[in-house]
One Martini backbone bead per residue (centre of mass of N, CA, C, O) as a GRO file, in nm:
protein
  436
    1MET     BB    1  -5.571  -0.200  33.536
    2TYR     BB    2  -5.711   0.083  33.675
    3HIS     BB    3  -5.632   0.014  33.973
    4TYR     BB    4  -5.335   0.122  33.980
    5LEU     BB    5  -5.317   0.395  33.959
    6HIS     BB    6  -5.388   0.512  34.230
    7LEU     BB    7  -5.047   0.458  34.343
    8LEU     BB    8  -4.935   0.752  34.131
    9THR     BB    9  -4.812   0.974  34.368
   10ARG     BB   10  -4.631   1.213  34.489
   11GLN     BB   11  -4.571   1.010  34.677
   12THR     BB   12  -4.422   0.853  34.494
   13PRO     BB   13  -4.181   0.704  34.354
   14ILE     BB   14  -3.972   0.713  34.088
   15PHE     BB   15  -3.925   0.406  34.024
   16LEU     BB   16  -4.206   0.302  34.083
   17GLN     BB   17  -4.336   0.481  33.797
   18VAL     BB   18  -4.203   0.361  33.659
   19THR     BB   19  -4.242   0.057  33.676
   20LEU     BB   20  -4.545   0.047  33.671
   21LEU     BB   21  -4.571   0.099  33.402
   22MET     BB   22  -4.421  -0.074  33.234
   23TYR     BB   23  -4.640  -0.283  33.349
   24LEU     BB   24  -4.889  -0.139  33.205
   25LEU     BB   25  -4.758  -0.172  32.870
   26ALA     BB   26  -4.748  -0.446  32.879
   27GLN     BB   27  -5.037  -0.533  32.914
   28TYR     BB   28  -5.154  -0.352  32.695
   29GLN     BB   29  -5.005  -0.508  32.469
   30GLU     BB   30  -5.118  -0.816  32.562
   31HIS     BB   31  -5.413  -0.751  32.556
   32LEU     BB   32  -5.571  -0.425  32.432
   33VAL     BB   33  -5.461  -0.411  32.159
   34PRO     BB   34  -5.573  -0.669  32.011
   35LYS     BB   35  -5.871  -0.660  32.063
   36LEU     BB   36  -5.902  -0.363  31.904
   37HIS     BB   37  -5.838  -0.555  31.652
   38SER     BB   38  -6.063  -0.764  31.673
   39LEU     BB   39  -6.267  -0.565  31.683
   40LYS     BB   40  -6.202  -0.399  31.374
   41HIS     BB   41  -6.227  -0.645  31.251
   42ARG     BB   42  -6.466  -0.759  31.233
   43GLN     BB   43  -6.664  -0.523  31.183
   44LYS     BB   44  -6.505  -0.566  30.895
   45GLN     BB   45  -6.654  -0.845  30.874
   46GLU     BB   46  -6.963  -0.729  30.890
   47GLN     BB   47  -6.949  -0.544  30.665
   48VAL     BB   48  -6.890  -0.743  30.440
   49ILE     BB   49  -7.179  -0.925  30.511
   50THR     BB   50  -7.392  -0.719  30.489
   51GLN     BB   51  -7.298  -0.616  30.180
   52SER     BB   52  -7.311  -0.898  30.065
   53THR     BB   53  -7.611  -1.005  30.150
   54ARG     BB   54  -7.767  -0.821  29.993
   55ARG     BB   55  -7.676  -0.895  29.724
   56ILE     BB   56  -7.743  -1.231  29.723
   57ALA     BB   57  -8.082  -1.189  29.743
   58SER     BB   58  -8.149  -1.296  29.470
   59PHE     BB   59  -7.914  -1.544  29.415
   60GLN     BB   60  -8.119  -1.710  29.653
   61ASP     BB   61  -8.371  -1.691  29.537
   62ALA     BB   62  -8.275  -1.877  29.260
   63VAL     BB   63  -8.148  -2.097  29.384
   64ILE     BB   64  -8.264  -2.199  29.722
   65GLY     BB   65  -8.472  -2.021  29.836
   66ASN     BB   66  -8.616  -1.900  30.088
   67GLY     BB   67  -8.664  -2.183  30.269
   68ASN     BB   68  -8.285  -2.178  30.248
   69ARG     BB   69  -8.228  -1.859  30.400
   70ALA     BB   70  -8.142  -1.915  30.653
   71ARG     BB   71  -7.941  -2.139  30.653
   72PHE     BB   72  -7.739  -2.047  30.443
   73LEU     BB   73  -7.667  -1.793  30.650
   74THR     BB   74  -7.547  -1.957  30.871
   75ASP     BB   75  -7.326  -2.117  30.728
   76TYR     BB   76  -7.151  -1.867  30.543
   77GLN     BB   77  -7.130  -1.732  30.850
   78HIS     BB   78  -6.939  -1.950  30.952
   79HIS     BB   79  -6.719  -1.950  30.727
   80GLY     BB   80  -6.646  -1.651  30.642
   81VAL     BB   81  -6.819  -1.505  30.402
   82ALA     BB   82  -6.795  -1.296  30.075
   83LEU     BB   83  -7.016  -1.331  29.795
   84LEU     BB   84  -6.937  -1.180  29.490
   85ALA     BB   85  -7.178  -1.117  29.297
   86ASP     BB   86  -7.357  -1.049  29.053
   87ALA     BB   87  -7.631  -0.893  28.887
   88ASN     BB   88  -7.792  -1.151  28.860
   89GLY     BB   89  -7.743  -1.345  29.002
   90SER     BB   90  -7.651  -1.657  28.827
   91ALA     BB   91  -7.387  -1.698  28.766
   92MET     BB   92  -7.120  -1.748  28.810
   93THR     BB   93  -6.901  -1.720  29.079
   94ARG     BB   94  -6.679  -1.573  29.357
   95ALA     BB   95  -6.490  -1.591  29.652
   96LYS     BB   96  -6.427  -1.519  29.996
   97LEU     BB   97  -6.243  -1.570  30.255
   98LEU     BB   98  -6.171  -1.445  30.604
   99GLY     BB   99  -6.037  -1.659  30.578
  100ASN     BB  100  -5.922  -2.016  30.473
  101ARG     BB  101  -5.941  -1.963  30.114
  102ARG     BB  102  -6.213  -1.996  30.006
  103ALA     BB  103  -6.476  -2.073  29.744
  104LEU     BB  104  -6.806  -1.928  29.628
  105GLY     BB  105  -7.051  -2.125  29.438
  106GLY     BB  106  -7.292  -2.015  29.173
  107ARG     BB  107  -7.534  -2.266  28.969
  108GLN     BB  108  -7.709  -2.257  28.702
  109ASP     BB  109  -7.924  -2.416  28.486
  110ALA     BB  110  -8.173  -2.431  28.211
  111THR     BB  111  -8.378  -2.622  28.409
  112GLY     BB  112  -8.315  -2.421  28.718
  113ARG     BB  113  -8.089  -2.560  28.862
  114ALA     BB  114  -7.885  -2.547  29.156
  115ASP     BB  115  -7.598  -2.494  29.282
  116LEU     BB  116  -7.366  -2.451  29.590
  117ALA     BB  117  -7.040  -2.405  29.687
  118VAL     BB  118  -6.800  -2.526  29.838
  119ALA     BB  119  -6.402  -2.413  29.851
  120ASP     BB  120  -6.087  -2.425  29.760
  121ASP     BB  121  -5.871  -2.370  29.628
  122ASP     BB  122  -5.793  -2.656  29.457
  123GLY     BB  123  -6.120  -2.688  29.397
  124THR     BB  124  -6.229  -2.857  29.654
  125VAL     BB  125  -6.522  -2.991  29.798
  126VAL     BB  126  -6.683  -2.922  30.076
  127GLN     BB  127  -6.948  -2.777  29.969
  128GLN     BB  128  -7.305  -2.858  29.900
  129TYR     BB  129  -7.595  -2.674  29.788
  130TYR     BB  130  -7.946  -2.727  29.698
  131LYS     BB  131  -8.224  -2.701  29.554
  132LYS     BB  132  -8.163  -2.986  29.361
  133GLU     BB  133  -8.134  -3.306  29.383
  134PRO     BB  134  -7.916  -3.512  29.263
  135LYS     BB  135  -7.910  -3.766  28.993
  136ALA     BB  136  -7.848  -4.025  28.823
  137GLY     BB  137  -7.847  -4.067  28.528
  138ASN     BB  138  -7.890  -4.270  28.269
  139ASN     BB  139  -7.837  -4.527  28.053
  140VAL     BB  140  -7.690  -4.540  27.702
  141GLU     BB  141  -7.710  -4.773  27.442
  142THR     BB  142  -7.535  -4.862  27.119
  143THR     BB  143  -7.450  -4.993  26.848
  144ILE     BB  144  -7.190  -4.974  26.873
  145ASP     BB  145  -6.872  -5.202  26.735
  146ILE     BB  146  -6.594  -5.102  26.910
  147GLU     BB  147  -6.390  -5.271  26.693
  148LEU     BB  148  -6.538  -5.213  26.419
  149GLN     BB  149  -6.494  -4.894  26.493
  150ALA     BB  150  -6.174  -4.899  26.498
  151VAL     BB  151  -6.118  -5.007  26.234
  152ALA     BB  152  -6.228  -4.810  26.065
  153GLU     BB  153  -6.038  -4.555  26.174
  154ASP     BB  154  -5.763  -4.683  26.074
  155ALA     BB  155  -5.840  -4.716  25.789
  156LEU     BB  156  -5.928  -4.401  25.717
  157GLY     BB  157  -5.624  -4.337  25.793
  158ARG     BB  158  -5.474  -4.497  25.575
  159LEU     BB  159  -5.594  -4.413  25.321
  160MET     BB  160  -5.551  -4.067  25.353
  161LYS     BB  161  -5.265  -4.114  25.313
  162ASP     BB  162  -5.242  -4.289  25.073
  163LEU     BB  163  -5.408  -4.078  24.865
  164THR     BB  164  -5.201  -3.827  24.899
  165ASN     BB  165  -4.999  -3.997  24.810
  166PRO     BB  166  -4.762  -3.975  24.576
  167MET     BB  167  -4.579  -4.201  24.629
  168VAL     BB  168  -4.857  -4.433  24.676
  169ASN     BB  169  -5.023  -4.256  24.469
  170THR     BB  170  -4.972  -4.290  24.091
  171THR     BB  171  -5.269  -4.195  24.006
  172GLN     BB  172  -5.331  -3.869  24.084
  173GLU     BB  173  -5.575  -3.963  24.234
  174GLY     BB  174  -5.676  -3.784  24.522
  175LEU     BB  175  -5.464  -3.566  24.633
  176ASP     BB  176  -5.749  -3.369  24.709
  177ALA     BB  177  -5.832  -3.515  24.947
  178GLU     BB  178  -5.999  -3.378  25.282
  179GLY     BB  179  -6.228  -3.685  25.330
  180ASP     BB  180  -6.334  -3.917  25.510
  181ALA     BB  181  -6.650  -4.193  25.528
  182VAL     BB  182  -6.809  -4.468  25.764
  183ILE     BB  183  -7.066  -4.712  25.686
  184VAL     BB  184  -7.236  -4.938  25.936
  185MET     BB  185  -7.468  -5.172  25.869
  186ASP     BB  186  -7.804  -5.360  25.991
  187VAL     BB  187  -8.003  -5.503  25.734
  188LYS     BB  188  -8.177  -5.603  25.951
  189THR     BB  189  -8.253  -5.308  26.165
  190GLY     BB  190  -8.017  -5.000  26.107
  191GLU     BB  191  -7.792  -5.075  26.320
  192VAL     BB  192  -7.521  -4.923  26.392
  193LEU     BB  193  -7.155  -4.996  26.431
  194ALA     BB  194  -7.080  -4.782  26.240
  195CYS     BB  195  -6.907  -4.424  26.256
  196ALA     BB  196  -6.694  -4.277  26.099
  197SER     BB  197  -6.418  -3.977  26.034
  198TYR     BB  198  -6.215  -3.778  25.792
  199PRO     BB  199  -6.096  -3.573  26.029
  200THR     BB  200  -5.984  -3.630  26.351
  201TYR     BB  201  -6.020  -3.640  26.737
  202ASP     BB  202  -5.860  -3.603  27.075
  203LEU     BB  203  -6.082  -3.598  27.321
  204SER     BB  204  -5.846  -3.556  27.546
  205ARG     BB  205  -5.748  -3.324  27.338
  206PHE     BB  206  -6.012  -3.092  27.352
  207PHE     BB  207  -5.924  -2.843  27.503
  208GLN     BB  208  -5.700  -2.779  27.444
  209ASP     BB  209  -5.688  -2.810  27.107
  210TYR     BB  210  -5.898  -2.660  26.983
  211GLU     BB  211  -5.790  -2.428  26.809
  212ILE     BB  212  -5.685  -2.675  26.719
  213TYR     BB  213  -5.936  -2.792  26.535
  214ALA     BB  214  -6.081  -2.493  26.412
  215GLU     BB  215  -5.910  -2.420  26.224
  216ASP     BB  216  -5.879  -2.677  26.024
  217PRO     BB  217  -5.960  -2.698  25.706
  218TYR     BB  218  -6.033  -3.010  25.746
  219LYS     BB  219  -6.252  -3.065  25.955
  220PRO     BB  220  -6.254  -3.192  26.264
  221PHE     BB  221  -6.598  -3.194  26.374
  222TYR     BB  222  -6.673  -3.300  26.094
  223ASN     BB  223  -6.962  -3.525  25.972
  224ARG     BB  224  -6.938  -3.695  25.717
  225ALA     BB  225  -7.132  -3.916  25.740
  226LEU     BB  226  -7.366  -3.762  25.839
  227MET     BB  227  -7.336  -3.497  25.657
  228ALA     BB  228  -7.221  -3.519  25.404
  229ALA     BB  229  -7.308  -3.443  25.017
  230TYR     BB  230  -7.225  -3.693  24.770
  231PRO     BB  231  -7.189  -3.786  24.487
  232PRO     BB  232  -7.269  -4.121  24.394
  233GLY     BB  233  -7.289  -4.246  24.147
  234SER     BB  234  -7.279  -4.575  24.065
  235THR     BB  235  -7.478  -4.672  24.299
  236TYR     BB  236  -7.715  -4.589  24.138
  237LYS     BB  237  -7.747  -4.734  23.926
  238MET     BB  238  -7.984  -4.979  24.058
  239ASN     BB  239  -8.199  -4.811  24.052
  240MET     BB  240  -8.249  -4.796  23.735
  241VAL     BB  241  -8.302  -5.074  23.715
  242VAL     BB  242  -8.573  -5.075  23.864
  243ALA     BB  243  -8.705  -4.877  23.690
  244SER     BB  244  -8.632  -4.992  23.410
  245ILE     BB  245  -8.773  -5.264  23.555
  246ASN     BB  246  -9.088  -5.160  23.663
  247SER     BB  247  -9.176  -4.973  23.375
  248GLY     BB  248  -9.092  -5.166  23.113
  249ALA     BB  249  -8.855  -5.054  22.918
  250ILE     BB  250  -8.632  -5.368  22.954
  251ASN     BB  251  -8.539  -5.629  23.102
  252THR     BB  252  -8.342  -5.870  23.157
  253THR     BB  253  -8.266  -5.916  22.828
  254THR     BB  254  -8.197  -5.673  22.775
  255THR     BB  255  -8.006  -5.494  22.526
  256ILE     BB  256  -7.734  -5.310  22.453
  257GLU     BB  257  -7.533  -5.061  22.292
  258ASP     BB  258  -7.193  -4.977  22.336
  259LYS     BB  259  -7.065  -4.647  22.155
  260GLY     BB  260  -6.914  -4.439  22.420
  261THR     BB  261  -7.128  -4.199  22.254
  262PHE     BB  262  -7.343  -3.978  22.366
  263THR     BB  263  -7.540  -3.804  22.074
  264LYS     BB  264  -7.865  -3.771  22.046
  265TYR     BB  265  -7.852  -3.488  22.105
  266LYS     BB  266  -7.748  -3.147  22.067
  267GLY     BB  267  -7.500  -3.013  22.223
  268PHE     BB  268  -7.453  -3.353  22.393
  269THR     BB  269  -7.214  -3.532  22.554
  270ALA     BB  270  -7.140  -3.894  22.703
  271ASN     BB  271  -6.913  -4.085  22.806
  272CYS     BB  272  -6.820  -4.371  22.852
  273LEU     BB  273  -6.510  -4.479  23.059
  274ILE     BB  274  -6.366  -4.710  22.857
  275TRP     BB  275  -6.331  -4.474  22.610
  276THR     BB  276  -6.192  -4.266  22.677
  277ALA     BB  277  -6.024  -4.440  22.810
  278SER     BB  278  -5.851  -4.596  22.539
  279GLY     BB  279  -5.941  -4.344  22.310
  280GLY     BB  280  -6.163  -4.496  22.136
  281THR     BB  281  -6.120  -4.823  22.141
  282GLN     BB  282  -6.373  -4.885  22.341
  283THR     BB  283  -6.630  -5.145  22.429
  284HIS     BB  284  -6.904  -5.328  22.596
  285GLY     BB  285  -7.082  -5.395  22.391
  286SER     BB  286  -7.361  -5.605  22.444
  287ILE     BB  287  -7.584  -5.522  22.721
  288ASN     BB  288  -7.710  -5.594  23.009
  289ALA     BB  289  -7.808  -5.495  23.355
  290ALA     BB  290  -7.618  -5.721  23.506
  291GLU     BB  291  -7.392  -5.616  23.328
  292ALA     BB  292  -7.373  -5.285  23.368
  293LEU     BB  293  -7.314  -5.320  23.642
  294MET     BB  294  -7.018  -5.483  23.633
  295HIS     BB  295  -6.907  -5.247  23.439
  296SER     BB  296  -7.026  -5.012  23.455
  297CYS     BB  297  -7.215  -4.869  23.167
  298ASN     BB  298  -7.280  -4.551  23.105
  299TYR     BB  299  -7.444  -4.632  22.856
  300PHE     BB  300  -7.652  -4.768  22.924
  301PHE     BB  301  -7.762  -4.551  23.128
  302TYR     BB  302  -7.806  -4.293  22.906
  303ASP     BB  303  -8.041  -4.517  22.782
  304ILE     BB  304  -8.256  -4.517  22.989
  305GLY     BB  305  -8.244  -4.263  23.073
  306ASP     BB  306  -8.393  -4.185  22.799
  307ARG     BB  307  -8.669  -4.393  22.823
  308LEU     BB  308  -8.730  -4.212  23.071
  309THR     BB  309  -8.919  -4.018  23.340
  310MET     BB  310  -8.793  -3.849  23.563
  311ASP     BB  311  -9.022  -3.918  23.791
  312GLN     BB  312  -8.946  -4.241  23.786
  313ILE     BB  313  -8.690  -4.208  23.921
  314ASP     BB  314  -8.759  -4.032  24.168
  315ALA     BB  315  -8.910  -4.258  24.288
  316VAL     BB  316  -8.760  -4.430  24.354
  317ALA     BB  317  -8.545  -4.321  24.521
  318LYS     BB  318  -8.738  -4.213  24.724
  319GLY     BB  319  -8.813  -4.524  24.826
  320PHE     BB  320  -8.477  -4.565  24.900
  321GLY     BB  321  -8.462  -4.271  25.073
  322LEU     BB  322  -8.324  -4.019  24.882
  323GLY     BB  323  -8.322  -3.721  25.040
  324GLU     BB  324  -8.431  -3.826  25.297
  325PRO     BB  325  -8.476  -3.962  25.595
  326THR     BB  326  -8.335  -4.208  25.825
  327GLY     BB  327  -8.381  -4.201  26.141
  328ALA     BB  328  -8.189  -4.061  26.323
  329GLU     BB  329  -8.120  -3.921  26.610
  330LEU     BB  330  -7.937  -3.746  26.475
  331GLU     BB  331  -7.767  -3.502  26.279
  332THR     BB  332  -7.832  -3.472  25.951
  333ASN     BB  333  -7.832  -3.466  25.599
  334ILE     BB  334  -8.051  -3.481  25.293
  335GLY     BB  335  -8.059  -3.349  25.054
  336TYR     BB  336  -8.071  -3.434  24.697
  337ARG     BB  337  -8.263  -3.487  24.424
  338ALA     BB  338  -8.232  -3.486  24.061
  339ASN     BB  339  -8.450  -3.236  23.962
  340GLU     BB  340  -8.635  -2.974  23.854
  341GLU     BB  341  -8.710  -2.844  24.153
  342THR     BB  342  -8.416  -2.856  24.252
  343LYS     BB  343  -8.279  -2.710  23.994
  344LYS     BB  344  -8.433  -2.405  24.143
  345LEU     BB  345  -8.299  -2.398  24.427
  346LEU     BB  346  -7.999  -2.402  24.375
  347HIS     BB  347  -8.076  -2.203  24.060
  348THR     BB  348  -8.044  -1.912  23.836
  349GLY     BB  349  -8.204  -1.869  23.608
  350VAL     BB  350  -8.107  -2.046  23.334
  351ASP     BB  351  -7.944  -2.261  23.525
  352SER     BB  352  -8.249  -2.363  23.627
  353TYR     BB  353  -8.274  -2.526  23.393
  354TRP     BB  354  -8.417  -2.831  23.278
  355TYR     BB  355  -8.258  -3.090  23.105
  356MET     BB  356  -8.175  -3.380  22.941
  357ALA     BB  357  -7.876  -3.318  23.046
  358ASP     BB  358  -8.014  -3.374  23.348
  359GLN     BB  359  -8.093  -3.661  23.298
  360ILE     BB  360  -7.835  -3.817  23.196
  361MET     BB  361  -7.716  -3.754  23.394
  362ALA     BB  362  -7.827  -3.895  23.665
  363SER     BB  363  -7.793  -4.164  23.609
  364ILE     BB  364  -7.519  -4.165  23.724
  365GLY     BB  365  -7.515  -3.976  23.981
  366GLN     BB  366  -7.475  -3.677  23.885
  367SER     BB  367  -7.562  -3.342  23.880
  368GLU     BB  368  -7.777  -3.268  24.181
  369HIS     BB  369  -7.668  -3.549  24.387
  370ARG     BB  370  -7.722  -3.576  24.720
  371TYR     BB  371  -7.531  -3.779  24.959
  372THR     BB  372  -7.486  -3.942  25.292
  373PRO     BB  373  -7.342  -4.214  25.393
  374ILE     BB  374  -7.622  -4.281  25.533
  375GLN     BB  375  -7.785  -4.295  25.279
  376LEU     BB  376  -7.624  -4.489  25.133
  377CYS     BB  377  -7.678  -4.718  25.282
  378SER     BB  378  -7.961  -4.733  25.325
  379TYR     BB  379  -8.040  -4.811  25.069
  380VAL     BB  380  -7.826  -5.088  25.056
  381ALA     BB  381  -8.026  -5.204  25.149
  382ALA     BB  382  -8.319  -5.204  25.071
  383VAL     BB  383  -8.190  -5.333  24.804
  384ALA     BB  384  -8.139  -5.607  24.978
  385ASN     BB  385  -8.476  -5.565  25.074
  386LYS     BB  386  -8.622  -5.510  24.818
  387GLY     BB  387  -8.731  -5.222  24.940
  388THR     BB  388  -8.663  -5.237  25.267
  389ARG     BB  389  -8.654  -4.944  25.519
  390TYR     BB  390  -8.467  -4.866  25.792
  391SER     BB  391  -8.422  -4.716  26.061
  392ALA     BB  392  -8.160  -4.558  26.136
  393THR     BB  393  -7.964  -4.654  26.442
  394PHE     BB  394  -7.785  -4.617  26.805
  395LEU     BB  395  -7.964  -4.728  26.953
  396LYS     BB  396  -8.053  -4.992  27.224
  397ARG     BB  397  -8.076  -4.841  27.512
  398VAL     BB  398  -8.255  -4.823  27.819
  399VAL     BB  399  -8.077  -4.746  28.163
  400SER     BB  400  -8.033  -4.732  28.466
  401ALA     BB  401  -7.876  -4.624  28.667
  402ASP     BB  402  -7.790  -4.967  28.849
  403TYR     BB  403  -7.873  -5.151  28.616
  404ARG     BB  404  -8.213  -5.270  28.723
  405GLU     BB  405  -8.317  -5.102  28.455
  406LEU     BB  406  -8.563  -5.092  28.160
  407LEU     BB  407  -8.613  -4.821  27.975
  408LEU     BB  408  -8.536  -4.889  27.702
  409GLN     BB  409  -8.601  -5.078  27.368
  410ASN     BB  410  -8.566  -5.079  27.135
  411GLU     BB  411  -8.653  -5.114  26.805
  412THR     BB  412  -8.772  -5.184  26.493
  413SER     BB  413  -8.816  -5.048  26.209
  414VAL     BB  414  -8.997  -4.839  25.937
  415ALA     BB  415  -8.976  -4.681  25.680
  416SER     BB  416  -9.030  -4.815  25.457
  417VAL     BB  417  -9.172  -4.965  25.128
  418MET     BB  418  -9.070  -5.082  24.766
  419ASP     BB  419  -9.130  -5.215  24.533
  420ILE     BB  420  -9.022  -5.510  24.354
  421SER     BB  421  -8.954  -5.676  24.059
  422ASP     BB  422  -8.824  -5.996  24.010
  423ASP     BB  423  -8.667  -5.888  23.776
  424ALA     BB  424  -8.498  -5.675  23.918
  425TYR     BB  425  -8.375  -5.803  24.165
  426LEU     BB  426  -8.263  -5.997  23.991
  427ALA     BB  427  -8.060  -5.842  23.836
  428TYR     BB  428  -7.909  -5.701  24.052
  429SER     BB  429  -7.830  -5.937  24.206
  430GLU     BB  430  -7.626  -6.031  23.994
  431GLY     BB  431  -7.453  -5.802  23.910
  432MET     BB  432  -7.324  -5.793  24.213
  433GLN     BB  433  -7.191  -6.084  24.198
  434LEU     BB  434  -7.029  -5.982  23.933
  435VAL     BB  435  -6.837  -5.799  24.065
  436THR     BB  436  -6.720  -6.018  24.298
   0.00000   0.00000   0.00000
């Protein structure tokens, strides 16, 4: 453009000077100005990229390693990315493209594997860089029967709604219930076929409704089937039959007269439920162990509890797996067996003393007994197996990602075996059949 300037002399007519100047101005605006702006913009790009490159040096080393830095920077500059890494260069970061407004993020997990991802504004990933190429994980198959699980969850929901509704539950018992749970187990393998806890939550709404669930006073995130420990109540009475007959304190034909109220120890009385319910007019009469199970006669078990030592009772409970790990792969509460050691652990001062009254109440599943539903299920399975207790399990097998290779087939495992006499087995088997 400058070669036209020599035409501008004093001899040049004024109208030609004006025309030429206008032409030169138009050329300047069309060609030179954009080039200057482009040059400034490019210089600014390079400055930002240079600054960003310095800031992410440590980040690149941690995420992609020195060996891949050249390839990364080539692609990085090709896309015109300005990566704003944080101070430690390891957290998820966001960046802004100088052209297409894409974002580059870096992420490193607990195992040290990491990736970089280039994504559009709408979140669509268009490129990824991996320190270690990811691969599909193996498939874990559980023992849960999905149809049985659905039935269990639906039943729990209906039960709780009816139990806490005074219009339906006219007995008024259980109106203050806060939750319930159910465990279904294969007696011969220990496989958990259903495991449900109520209240529960909708997994599809987990993130949207997390705060609602977290603040719910009834704790839907709390798995009562595995973690909530309760007094076992009358389910403990089978343990008492085994302890008393195995020890020789009674036999299958031994009868005990239900007197309504157990008054052997001064200052302590304990009633049979039928005595209390009838206003002190009814008892179960003279009954044996099988009949005591059928009627769930508290007085019978007060009496045999008084005949045994706490060590004899506790040994059988431990043999059945009460207060012991179930073997389940998920976290579970071990609970407590009622005994002198447990009371000292849970209480202080005079409240920690173990009295005969504690033993009497422990004999009907009260006192300090606390067991989870999965423990009680494992216990009842051991009762049915005449003392053989299988480890509870949720694991069926593990297969490869493409289902072509069996990696692990879970095997049935025996957790413990307790010797139960034929007479004890006969007594509780007959008693439980009479209940049904």
